[in-house]
Short mmCIF file of C-alpha atoms and ligand atoms in Angstrom, two decimals:
data_model
loop_
_atom_site.label_atom_id
_atom_site.label_comp_id
_atom_site.label_asym_id
_atom_site.label_seq_id
_atom_site.Cartn_x
_atom_site.Cartn_y
_atom_site.Cartn_z
CA MET A 198 -24.66 -111.33 -350.46
CA SER A 199 -27.77 -111.35 -352.87
CA ASP A 200 -28.13 -114.47 -354.98
CA VAL A 201 -29.50 -112.30 -357.93
CA LEU A 202 -28.06 -109.66 -359.91
CA GLU A 203 -30.04 -107.17 -360.90
CA VAL A 204 -29.30 -105.60 -364.14
CA LEU A 205 -30.32 -101.66 -364.48
CA ASN A 206 -30.48 -99.62 -367.70
CA PRO A 207 -27.90 -97.25 -366.99
CA ALA A 208 -29.97 -94.48 -368.83
CA THR A 209 -33.39 -94.87 -366.95
CA GLU A 210 -32.40 -97.08 -363.98
CA GLU A 211 -35.55 -99.41 -365.29
CA LEU A 212 -34.59 -103.14 -363.94
CA VAL A 213 -33.78 -105.01 -367.43
CA ALA A 214 -33.25 -108.35 -365.80
CA THR A 215 -32.61 -110.50 -362.96
CA VAL A 216 -29.65 -113.13 -363.11
CA PRO A 217 -28.74 -116.06 -360.70
CA ALA A 218 -25.85 -115.40 -359.04
CA ALA A 219 -23.24 -118.11 -359.25
CA THR A 220 -21.81 -119.91 -355.96
CA ARG A 221 -18.64 -121.54 -355.07
CA ASP A 222 -20.24 -124.82 -355.51
CA ASP A 223 -21.32 -123.58 -359.12
CA VAL A 224 -17.62 -122.76 -359.71
CA ASP A 225 -16.60 -126.21 -358.95
CA ALA A 226 -19.18 -128.04 -361.00
CA ALA A 227 -18.31 -125.67 -363.97
CA VAL A 228 -14.82 -126.66 -363.82
CA GLY A 229 -15.28 -129.88 -363.44
CA ARG A 230 -17.25 -129.89 -367.09
CA ALA A 231 -14.85 -127.89 -368.48
CA ALA A 232 -12.04 -129.87 -367.85
CA THR A 233 -13.92 -133.02 -369.72
CA ALA A 234 -14.64 -130.77 -372.64
CA GLN A 235 -11.19 -129.31 -372.84
CA ARG A 236 -9.71 -132.81 -373.39
CA GLY A 237 -12.12 -133.49 -376.43
CA TRP A 238 -11.93 -129.83 -377.50
CA ALA A 239 -7.66 -130.25 -377.57
CA ALA A 240 -7.98 -134.07 -379.73
CA LEU A 241 -9.68 -132.47 -382.38
CA ALA A 242 -7.84 -131.56 -385.97
CA PRO A 243 -6.77 -127.98 -385.72
CA ALA A 244 -8.83 -127.52 -388.67
CA ASP A 245 -12.15 -128.59 -387.29
CA ARG A 246 -11.54 -126.29 -384.07
CA ALA A 247 -11.04 -123.33 -386.59
CA ARG A 248 -13.81 -124.31 -388.16
CA LEU A 249 -16.19 -124.45 -385.49
CA LEU A 250 -14.36 -120.67 -384.31
CA ARG A 251 -15.24 -119.39 -387.45
CA ARG A 252 -19.05 -120.61 -386.97
CA PHE A 253 -19.08 -118.94 -383.92
CA ALA A 254 -18.07 -115.67 -385.50
CA ALA A 255 -20.61 -115.80 -387.93
CA ALA A 256 -23.38 -116.58 -385.44
CA VAL A 257 -22.37 -113.30 -383.94
CA ASP A 258 -22.05 -111.44 -387.10
CA GLY A 259 -26.05 -112.76 -387.87
CA HIS A 260 -26.60 -111.38 -384.46
CA LEU A 261 -25.05 -108.07 -384.24
CA GLU A 262 -27.78 -106.00 -383.81
CA GLU A 263 -29.39 -107.78 -380.90
CA LEU A 264 -26.34 -107.88 -379.29
CA ALA A 265 -25.48 -104.26 -379.67
CA GLN A 266 -29.30 -103.42 -378.13
CA LEU A 267 -28.51 -105.74 -375.23
CA GLU A 268 -25.15 -103.85 -374.55
CA VAL A 269 -27.09 -100.63 -374.86
CA ARG A 270 -29.61 -101.49 -372.33
CA GLU A 271 -27.48 -103.22 -369.78
CA ALA A 272 -24.48 -100.64 -370.42
CA GLY A 273 -25.42 -97.55 -371.76
CA HIS A 274 -23.20 -97.35 -374.46
CA THR A 275 -23.76 -95.28 -377.17
CA ILE A 276 -25.45 -97.44 -379.99
CA GLY A 277 -22.72 -97.01 -382.54
CA ASN A 278 -20.23 -98.27 -380.18
CA ALA A 279 -22.29 -100.97 -379.08
CA ARG A 280 -22.23 -102.07 -382.82
CA TRP A 281 -18.55 -102.00 -382.77
CA GLU A 282 -18.08 -103.84 -379.68
CA ALA A 283 -20.08 -106.86 -381.16
CA GLY A 284 -18.44 -106.79 -384.70
CA ASN A 285 -15.03 -106.75 -382.61
CA VAL A 286 -15.94 -109.94 -381.05
CA ARG A 287 -16.68 -111.59 -384.52
CA ASP A 288 -13.34 -109.88 -385.63
CA LEU A 289 -11.69 -111.26 -383.03
CA LEU A 290 -12.93 -114.88 -383.00
CA GLU A 291 -11.86 -114.88 -387.01
CA PHE A 292 -8.70 -113.81 -386.43
CA ALA A 293 -7.71 -116.27 -383.67
CA ALA A 294 -9.73 -118.89 -385.87
CA GLY A 295 -6.79 -118.07 -387.88
CA GLY A 296 -4.44 -118.94 -385.52
CA VAL A 297 -5.37 -122.45 -384.93
CA GLU A 298 -3.53 -123.92 -387.61
CA ARG A 299 -0.39 -121.98 -387.23
CA LEU A 300 0.40 -122.57 -383.44
CA SER A 301 3.30 -124.35 -384.21
CA GLY A 302 6.44 -124.99 -381.93
CA ARG A 303 9.97 -125.12 -383.00
CA GLN A 304 12.65 -127.70 -383.98
CA ILE A 305 15.70 -126.55 -382.32
CA PRO A 306 19.53 -128.04 -383.51
CA VAL A 307 21.17 -130.22 -380.77
CA ALA A 308 23.62 -132.93 -380.84
CA GLY A 309 22.89 -136.45 -381.17
CA GLY A 310 19.12 -135.97 -381.81
CA ILE A 311 16.43 -133.73 -382.70
CA ASP A 312 14.73 -131.27 -379.89
CA VAL A 313 11.30 -130.08 -380.90
CA THR A 314 8.82 -127.98 -378.77
CA PHE A 315 5.02 -128.39 -378.64
CA LEU A 316 2.73 -125.49 -377.60
CA GLU A 317 0.33 -127.20 -375.20
CA PRO A 318 -3.09 -125.82 -374.00
CA LEU A 319 -3.32 -124.77 -370.70
CA GLY A 320 -6.47 -126.44 -369.93
CA VAL A 321 -9.28 -124.54 -368.16
CA ILE A 322 -9.38 -120.99 -368.33
CA GLY A 323 -10.91 -118.35 -365.59
CA VAL A 324 -11.75 -114.61 -367.51
CA ILE A 325 -12.61 -112.32 -365.15
CA ALA A 326 -14.34 -109.27 -367.03
CA PRO A 327 -15.01 -105.79 -366.29
CA TRP A 328 -18.08 -104.04 -367.46
CA ASN A 329 -16.93 -101.02 -369.26
CA PHE A 330 -16.49 -103.33 -372.44
CA PRO A 331 -18.42 -106.70 -371.58
CA MET A 332 -17.89 -108.27 -374.67
CA PRO A 333 -14.97 -107.09 -376.50
CA ILE A 334 -12.63 -107.61 -372.97
CA ALA A 335 -14.38 -111.16 -372.54
CA ALA A 336 -13.60 -112.04 -376.16
CA TRP A 337 -10.04 -110.77 -375.84
CA GLY A 338 -9.59 -114.02 -373.53
CA LEU A 339 -12.18 -115.89 -374.72
CA ALA A 340 -11.25 -116.13 -378.31
CA PRO A 341 -7.23 -116.79 -378.26
CA ALA A 342 -7.61 -119.33 -375.31
CA LEU A 343 -10.44 -121.37 -377.09
CA ALA A 344 -8.26 -121.20 -380.30
CA ALA A 345 -5.14 -122.76 -378.41
CA GLY A 346 -7.12 -125.44 -377.70
CA ASN A 347 -8.67 -124.46 -373.69
CA ALA A 348 -12.01 -124.45 -371.99
CA VAL A 349 -12.75 -121.02 -370.82
CA ILE A 350 -15.18 -120.06 -367.86
CA LEU A 351 -16.16 -116.47 -368.26
CA LYS A 352 -17.38 -114.54 -365.13
CA PRO A 353 -18.73 -111.04 -366.27
CA ALA A 354 -19.04 -107.96 -363.73
CA GLU A 355 -21.74 -108.21 -361.65
CA THR A 356 -23.81 -105.23 -363.94
CA THR A 357 -23.33 -106.53 -367.20
CA PRO A 358 -23.62 -110.25 -367.51
CA LEU A 359 -26.07 -110.34 -370.29
CA THR A 360 -24.45 -110.00 -373.57
CA ALA A 361 -21.99 -112.59 -372.12
CA LEU A 362 -25.10 -115.08 -371.61
CA ARG A 363 -26.02 -114.59 -375.19
CA LEU A 364 -22.83 -115.23 -376.44
CA ALA A 365 -22.45 -118.93 -374.77
CA GLU A 366 -25.78 -119.42 -376.19
CA LEU A 367 -24.39 -118.58 -379.68
CA ALA A 368 -21.53 -120.65 -379.24
CA LEU A 369 -23.63 -123.69 -378.51
CA GLU A 370 -25.89 -123.03 -381.43
CA ALA A 371 -22.71 -122.79 -383.74
CA GLY A 372 -21.29 -125.92 -382.64
CA ILE A 373 -18.86 -125.13 -380.26
CA PRO A 374 -18.92 -128.36 -377.79
CA GLU A 375 -21.25 -128.26 -374.44
CA HIS A 376 -19.57 -126.83 -371.56
CA LEU A 377 -16.35 -125.69 -373.28
CA PHE A 378 -17.39 -122.26 -373.03
CA GLN A 379 -19.29 -121.43 -369.95
CA VAL A 380 -20.47 -118.31 -368.81
CA LEU A 381 -20.75 -117.59 -364.47
CA PRO A 382 -22.45 -114.19 -363.60
CA GLY A 383 -21.52 -113.71 -360.18
CA HIS A 384 -20.11 -111.46 -357.41
CA GLY A 385 -16.41 -110.91 -357.61
CA ALA A 386 -16.17 -111.89 -353.97
CA VAL A 387 -17.58 -115.15 -354.55
CA ALA A 388 -17.41 -116.55 -358.30
CA GLY A 389 -14.58 -114.32 -359.23
CA ASP A 390 -12.32 -115.71 -355.91
CA ALA A 391 -13.63 -119.40 -356.37
CA LEU A 392 -12.27 -119.46 -360.10
CA VAL A 393 -8.78 -117.84 -358.69
CA GLU A 394 -8.76 -120.20 -355.80
CA HIS A 395 -9.89 -123.16 -357.80
CA PRO A 396 -6.92 -125.69 -358.47
CA GLY A 397 -8.39 -127.04 -361.48
CA VAL A 398 -8.10 -123.42 -363.23
CA ALA A 399 -4.82 -123.09 -364.94
CA LYS A 400 -4.59 -119.40 -366.08
CA ILE A 401 -6.79 -116.50 -364.61
CA VAL A 402 -7.27 -113.52 -367.31
CA PHE A 403 -8.33 -110.48 -365.27
CA THR A 404 -9.18 -106.81 -366.79
CA GLY A 405 -10.72 -104.35 -363.57
CA SER A 406 -9.08 -102.12 -361.12
CA THR A 407 -5.79 -102.13 -359.82
CA ARG A 408 -7.05 -102.72 -356.30
CA VAL A 409 -8.20 -106.22 -357.11
CA GLY A 410 -5.96 -107.09 -359.86
CA LYS A 411 -3.25 -107.02 -357.10
CA GLN A 412 -5.22 -109.24 -354.70
CA ILE A 413 -6.08 -111.84 -357.63
CA MET A 414 -1.88 -111.90 -358.55
CA SER A 415 -0.99 -112.55 -354.61
CA LYS A 416 -3.62 -115.33 -354.74
CA CYS A 417 -2.59 -116.73 -358.07
CA ALA A 418 1.21 -116.56 -356.69
CA ASP A 419 -0.04 -119.42 -354.15
CA ARG A 420 -0.42 -122.00 -356.81
CA VAL A 421 1.84 -120.44 -359.21
CA LYS A 422 -0.93 -119.94 -361.42
CA ARG A 423 -0.58 -118.11 -364.99
CA VAL A 424 -2.41 -114.85 -364.53
CA THR A 425 -2.68 -111.83 -367.21
CA LEU A 426 -3.83 -108.55 -365.68
CA GLU A 427 -5.20 -105.58 -367.52
CA LEU A 428 -5.79 -102.85 -364.92
CA GLY A 429 -6.08 -99.25 -364.56
CA GLY A 430 -4.71 -96.29 -366.64
CA LYS A 431 -4.24 -92.70 -366.72
CA SER A 432 -2.83 -91.78 -370.03
CA PRO A 433 -1.38 -88.67 -371.16
CA ASN A 434 -2.06 -86.79 -374.40
CA ILE A 435 0.93 -84.83 -375.12
CA VAL A 436 0.43 -82.00 -377.51
CA PHE A 437 3.56 -80.13 -378.69
CA ALA A 438 3.52 -76.64 -379.86
CA ASP A 439 4.86 -77.84 -383.37
CA ALA A 440 1.74 -80.20 -384.05
CA ASP A 441 -1.52 -79.20 -385.87
CA ILE A 442 -3.13 -77.95 -382.80
CA GLU A 443 -6.66 -77.94 -384.76
CA ALA A 444 -6.49 -81.65 -385.29
CA ALA A 445 -5.38 -82.02 -381.68
CA ALA A 446 -7.79 -80.10 -380.32
CA ALA A 447 -10.66 -81.56 -382.27
CA ALA A 448 -9.29 -85.23 -381.17
CA ALA A 449 -9.02 -84.57 -377.61
CA PRO A 450 -12.75 -84.45 -376.43
CA MET A 451 -13.48 -88.03 -377.79
CA ALA A 452 -10.15 -89.43 -376.39
CA TYR A 453 -11.14 -89.24 -372.98
CA LEU A 454 -15.10 -89.02 -373.03
CA ASP A 455 -15.75 -92.05 -375.22
CA ASN A 456 -17.47 -94.65 -373.72
CA THR A 457 -18.53 -91.90 -371.03
CA GLY A 458 -14.72 -91.98 -370.00
CA GLN A 459 -15.08 -95.65 -369.04
CA ASP A 460 -12.42 -96.82 -370.97
CA CYS A 461 -8.72 -97.96 -369.47
CA CYS A 462 -6.91 -96.33 -372.33
CA ALA A 463 -8.83 -93.02 -371.97
CA ARG A 464 -6.12 -89.76 -372.38
CA THR A 465 -7.26 -87.87 -369.06
CA ARG A 466 -4.13 -85.98 -368.54
CA ILE A 467 -4.13 -83.47 -371.63
CA LEU A 468 -0.28 -82.13 -371.60
CA VAL A 469 -0.17 -78.83 -373.62
CA GLN A 470 3.26 -77.35 -374.29
CA ARG A 471 3.08 -73.57 -373.00
CA GLY A 472 3.40 -72.14 -376.17
CA ALA A 473 0.23 -73.66 -377.79
CA TYR A 474 -1.76 -74.02 -374.40
CA ASP A 475 -4.06 -71.03 -374.37
CA ARG A 476 -4.87 -71.69 -378.54
CA PHE A 477 -5.87 -75.40 -377.22
CA LEU A 478 -8.14 -74.53 -374.78
CA GLU A 479 -9.92 -71.83 -376.96
CA LEU A 480 -10.34 -74.46 -379.65
CA VAL A 481 -11.47 -77.41 -377.14
CA ALA A 482 -13.59 -75.44 -374.82
CA PRO A 483 -16.46 -75.20 -377.34
CA ALA A 484 -16.10 -78.71 -378.35
CA ILE A 485 -16.63 -80.14 -375.05
CA GLU A 486 -19.55 -77.81 -374.22
CA SER A 487 -21.51 -79.00 -377.44
CA ILE A 488 -20.91 -83.04 -377.08
CA ALA A 489 -24.43 -84.50 -377.49
CA VAL A 490 -25.10 -86.63 -374.23
CA GLY A 491 -28.37 -88.31 -373.74
CA ASP A 492 -30.44 -91.18 -375.37
CA PRO A 493 -27.73 -93.81 -375.99
CA LEU A 494 -30.11 -94.95 -378.95
CA ASP A 495 -30.45 -91.80 -380.70
CA GLU A 496 -27.49 -92.37 -383.40
CA LYS A 497 -26.56 -88.51 -382.98
CA THR A 498 -25.60 -89.52 -379.07
CA GLN A 499 -21.90 -89.18 -378.37
CA MET A 500 -22.13 -89.71 -374.61
CA GLY A 501 -24.41 -92.01 -372.60
CA PRO A 502 -24.54 -92.17 -368.76
CA LEU A 503 -21.83 -93.91 -366.33
CA ILE A 504 -22.58 -97.72 -365.64
CA SER A 505 -23.90 -97.15 -362.19
CA ARG A 506 -24.93 -94.68 -359.12
CA SER A 507 -21.87 -96.02 -357.15
CA GLN A 508 -19.62 -94.73 -360.34
CA LEU A 509 -21.33 -91.71 -360.61
CA GLU A 510 -20.72 -91.12 -356.93
CA ARG A 511 -17.15 -92.04 -357.03
CA VAL A 512 -16.84 -89.67 -360.18
CA ARG A 513 -18.27 -86.46 -358.27
CA ALA A 514 -15.92 -87.23 -355.37
CA TYR A 515 -13.31 -86.78 -357.57
CA VAL A 516 -14.16 -83.35 -358.88
CA THR A 517 -14.08 -80.95 -355.90
CA ASP A 518 -15.28 -77.66 -355.51
CA ASP A 519 -12.19 -76.24 -355.31
CA LEU A 520 -11.17 -77.28 -359.09
CA THR A 521 -11.78 -75.05 -361.82
CA THR A 522 -13.76 -76.85 -364.62
CA LEU A 523 -15.14 -76.43 -368.04
CA ARG A 524 -18.34 -78.58 -368.33
CA GLY A 525 -20.69 -79.80 -370.87
CA LYS A 526 -24.20 -80.61 -370.66
CA ALA A 527 -26.04 -83.58 -369.41
CA PRO A 528 -29.69 -84.86 -368.89
CA GLU A 529 -31.62 -84.09 -365.71
CA GLY A 530 -33.96 -86.80 -364.12
CA PRO A 531 -33.22 -90.56 -363.71
CA GLY A 532 -29.99 -92.00 -365.24
CA PHE A 533 -26.25 -91.98 -364.10
CA TRP A 534 -25.90 -88.81 -365.76
CA TYR A 535 -22.44 -86.70 -365.38
CA PRO A 536 -21.56 -83.90 -367.87
CA PRO A 537 -18.09 -83.80 -370.13
CA THR A 538 -15.86 -81.92 -367.71
CA LEU A 539 -12.13 -80.29 -367.99
CA VAL A 540 -10.47 -79.56 -365.04
CA THR A 541 -8.20 -76.19 -365.76
CA GLY A 542 -5.44 -75.24 -363.39
CA ALA A 543 -5.28 -78.27 -360.87
CA ALA A 544 -2.16 -79.45 -359.49
CA PRO A 545 -0.38 -82.14 -361.10
CA THR A 546 -0.24 -84.06 -357.90
CA ALA A 547 -3.99 -83.68 -357.01
CA PRO A 548 -6.11 -86.87 -357.18
CA VAL A 549 -7.94 -85.92 -360.12
CA ALA A 550 -4.89 -85.52 -362.16
CA VAL A 551 -3.28 -88.74 -360.76
CA ASP A 552 -6.30 -91.54 -359.80
CA GLU A 553 -7.98 -93.26 -362.55
CA VAL A 554 -11.17 -91.56 -362.26
CA PHE A 555 -13.19 -93.46 -364.62
CA GLY A 556 -15.55 -91.10 -366.15
CA PRO A 557 -16.04 -88.05 -368.23
CA VAL A 558 -13.22 -86.03 -366.42
CA ALA A 559 -9.74 -84.83 -367.95
CA VAL A 560 -7.36 -82.38 -366.73
CA ILE A 561 -4.90 -79.88 -368.38
CA LEU A 562 -1.60 -79.08 -367.75
CA PRO A 563 1.12 -77.06 -369.29
CA PHE A 564 4.23 -78.46 -369.81
CA GLU A 565 7.49 -76.47 -370.99
CA ASP A 566 9.96 -78.52 -372.92
CA GLU A 567 10.29 -82.21 -374.34
CA GLU A 568 11.97 -83.67 -371.07
CA ASP A 569 8.95 -82.10 -369.13
CA ALA A 570 6.58 -83.43 -371.42
CA VAL A 571 7.93 -87.12 -370.80
CA ARG A 572 8.87 -86.32 -366.75
CA LEU A 573 4.82 -85.19 -366.28
CA ALA A 574 3.65 -88.27 -368.47
CA ASN A 575 5.45 -90.32 -366.16
CA ALA A 576 4.76 -88.93 -363.28
CA THR A 577 1.55 -91.65 -362.55
CA GLU A 578 1.69 -95.28 -360.91
CA TYR A 579 0.04 -96.48 -364.32
CA GLY A 580 1.36 -96.87 -367.78
CA LEU A 581 -1.06 -98.32 -369.90
CA SER A 582 -1.55 -95.82 -372.96
CA GLY A 583 -0.88 -92.38 -374.54
CA SER A 584 -0.70 -90.28 -377.10
CA LEU A 585 1.69 -87.53 -378.61
CA TRP A 586 1.11 -85.10 -381.33
CA THR A 587 3.87 -83.41 -383.31
CA ARG A 588 5.23 -82.96 -386.52
CA ASP A 589 8.56 -83.64 -386.14
CA LEU A 590 9.04 -87.31 -386.35
CA GLY A 591 12.36 -87.57 -384.35
CA ARG A 592 10.58 -86.02 -381.52
CA ALA A 593 7.59 -88.62 -382.16
CA LEU A 594 10.15 -91.64 -381.94
CA ARG A 595 11.90 -90.21 -378.80
CA VAL A 596 9.11 -89.44 -376.90
CA SER A 597 7.39 -92.72 -377.72
CA ARG A 598 10.16 -94.79 -376.46
CA ALA A 599 10.53 -92.52 -373.08
CA VAL A 600 7.12 -92.51 -372.05
CA GLN A 601 6.62 -95.63 -370.23
CA ALA A 602 3.70 -97.28 -371.44
CA GLY A 603 2.42 -100.26 -373.38
CA ASN A 604 0.18 -98.62 -376.50
CA LEU A 605 1.09 -95.61 -377.96
CA SER A 606 0.06 -93.36 -380.81
CA VAL A 607 1.30 -90.51 -382.74
CA ASN A 608 -1.23 -88.15 -384.09
CA SER A 609 -4.23 -90.18 -383.22
CA HIS A 610 -5.78 -91.89 -380.38
CA SER A 611 -5.73 -95.31 -381.20
CA SER A 612 -5.08 -97.93 -378.50
CA VAL A 613 -6.64 -101.14 -379.35
CA ARG A 614 -6.55 -103.52 -382.15
CA TYR A 615 -6.86 -106.86 -382.18
CA SER A 616 -3.90 -107.68 -384.31
CA THR A 617 -1.42 -105.63 -382.20
CA PRO A 618 -0.39 -106.39 -379.00
CA PHE A 619 -1.93 -104.60 -375.75
CA GLY A 620 -0.99 -104.46 -372.01
CA GLY A 621 0.39 -102.06 -369.38
CA TYR A 622 3.66 -100.93 -367.71
CA LYS A 623 3.81 -100.50 -364.36
CA GLN A 624 0.70 -100.80 -362.30
CA SER A 625 -1.51 -101.08 -365.34
CA GLY A 626 -1.15 -104.65 -365.95
CA LEU A 627 1.14 -108.08 -366.63
CA GLY A 628 1.36 -109.55 -369.74
CA ARG A 629 0.20 -108.89 -372.96
CA GLU A 630 -3.51 -109.61 -374.73
CA LEU A 631 -4.54 -109.77 -378.49
CA GLY A 632 -1.62 -109.34 -381.54
CA PRO A 633 0.27 -112.06 -383.52
CA ASP A 634 1.17 -113.99 -380.00
CA ALA A 635 -2.50 -113.96 -378.46
CA LEU A 636 -2.49 -117.73 -378.75
CA THR A 637 0.70 -118.37 -377.20
CA ALA A 638 -0.42 -116.70 -373.93
CA PHE A 639 -2.44 -119.34 -373.58
CA THR A 640 -0.03 -122.24 -374.00
CA GLU A 641 2.70 -124.28 -372.25
CA THR A 642 5.48 -124.64 -373.97
CA LYS A 643 6.89 -128.39 -373.71
CA ASN A 644 10.33 -129.32 -375.27
CA VAL A 645 11.06 -133.07 -376.21
CA PHE A 646 14.66 -134.04 -377.02
CA ILE A 647 14.57 -137.26 -379.36
CA SER A 648 18.06 -139.27 -379.05
CA THR A 649 18.98 -140.67 -382.75
CA GLU A 650 21.83 -142.66 -381.32
CA ALA A 651 19.67 -144.78 -379.50
P1 NAD B 107 -13.60 -104.47 -360.17
O1 NAD B 107 -11.93 -104.92 -360.33
O2 NAD B 107 -13.94 -104.54 -358.91
O3 NAD B 107 -14.26 -105.59 -361.08
C1 NAD B 107 -13.92 -106.24 -362.18
C2 NAD B 107 -13.93 -107.87 -362.08
O4 NAD B 107 -13.36 -108.38 -361.13
C3 NAD B 107 -15.74 -107.47 -361.63
O5 NAD B 107 -15.92 -109.11 -362.94
C4 NAD B 107 -15.89 -108.38 -360.37
O6 NAD B 107 -16.83 -108.91 -360.30
C5 NAD B 107 -14.42 -108.86 -360.49
N1 NAD B 107 -13.91 -109.06 -359.01
C6 NAD B 107 -14.42 -108.13 -358.21
N2 NAD B 107 -13.75 -108.79 -356.90
C7 NAD B 107 -13.14 -109.55 -356.99
C8 NAD B 107 -12.49 -110.53 -356.36
N3 NAD B 107 -12.17 -110.63 -354.84
N4 NAD B 107 -11.82 -111.92 -356.67
C9 NAD B 107 -12.13 -111.94 -358.26
N5 NAD B 107 -12.71 -111.33 -359.17
C10 NAD B 107 -13.32 -110.08 -358.74
O7 NAD B 107 -13.80 -103.19 -360.68
P2 NAD B 107 -14.93 -102.25 -360.09
O8 NAD B 107 -15.41 -101.96 -358.77
O9 NAD B 107 -16.06 -102.94 -360.92
O10 NAD B 107 -14.75 -100.79 -360.93
C11 NAD B 107 -13.41 -100.01 -359.64
C12 NAD B 107 -13.00 -99.13 -360.53
O11 NAD B 107 -11.63 -99.86 -361.14
C13 NAD B 107 -13.09 -98.60 -361.52
O12 NAD B 107 -13.85 -97.21 -361.07
C14 NAD B 107 -12.14 -98.29 -362.65
O13 NAD B 107 -11.31 -97.11 -362.02
C15 NAD B 107 -11.47 -99.48 -362.60
N6 NAD B 107 -11.74 -100.41 -363.57
C16 NAD B 107 -10.86 -100.71 -364.66
C17 NAD B 107 -11.02 -101.46 -365.80
C18 NAD B 107 -9.98 -101.34 -366.69
O14 NAD B 107 -10.46 -101.95 -367.86
N7 NAD B 107 -8.97 -101.54 -366.52
C19 NAD B 107 -12.48 -102.06 -365.91
C20 NAD B 107 -13.26 -101.97 -364.84
C21 NAD B 107 -13.17 -100.78 -363.66
#
């Protein structure tokens, strides 16, 4: 395995940077440093920890454009998305900072004394991040973990280490203590695995493929190590005939094409009630064909390239010649380009209809009634997100309750907000991130009984 990581610009295939890959020894040394830094951090007054996190947020805010440009170069994201992503890191840090002084235990009535609980930090947290949203997903773990009094070692994905490294520099400049937040770029099977196996790492926060997530979960089981998993998705977009079909059709393309479909919440199974199917397709087809695909730095671009050649090959392999497709445009020449694609008439059990493709590809399938919609929506091993479009409030609530997914939206495609919980049912994950309880997930509850009778 190479001892350097080559970062390529996905839009041009040009080499952006080479970064040394961390070894197992590097991980071991980083864990030792982090453990020392964590003890000092946890001993600080909560108000001081909060203040430093706000300074870190301000440093990110002061470098939004730089971070966004870096994200465009290493991940090929559109510049508008990349700016949002950098802003999301700032928001996550501010939100977490607001929780530091509110992270309180409870006082529980008992006989013979008083009983109190403390929310203690876990220690050193290993965050293993993917390449699809390098900055926000890193910050989902990083911000609440630090706020709850932990140290963090972040291992970014092989293809996207640059924004993570820059965030660590900004943290230091903002006054976050040395070694409290370390970034170790490296290979998953080396640096990632070393974090998972290290006895000094108390919890692993992993986002990525279900395959690797399962391996990590089983390794964590050996040590009863805490683990949060955010894995894949194959989310439904359910459109009932009573919905505002124009609005549903207008929103459907970017609900799976945003970030070139490399989004675990992408609404890649468009389920449309039979009575509205033809009208919906008539509206959605020209919208897909006219999506602006190209230079991610052009403000008008809606969709950029895929992350890598291997991801491009993976996506191509799903769209087999026997499938009927509607396609948009994609640039020719260098870069990992794939056009917006909608597969019509696939069998509901076809690989393209059940697997996470992680590219700009969706299937559209008809359904008969509410029961059929729920059956189809749940006919997958995943359960991360989903949308439903209807004007019937009762139906919206019934279907929201019946779909087995962690994040649903009605008459919209919203999934992730830092202030609301996020996570998956079934094989989409384990545990929840973000939301009001984000900090608690990085603590251990300690119960103390104090006798008043001694
Ligand atoms: P991956 O799961 O291999 O990588 C995600 C992260 O895990 C990376 O940082 C990687 O270095 C690390 N990793 C890999 N093997 C590891 C190991 N044995 N121990 C510890 N860490 C390890 O994902 P990928 O290969 O980059 O992408 C493959 C597919 O995964 C995609 O096509 C997509 O379907 C899915 N994916 C999902 C998400 C998501 O947000 N849910 C993100 C990325 C990829």
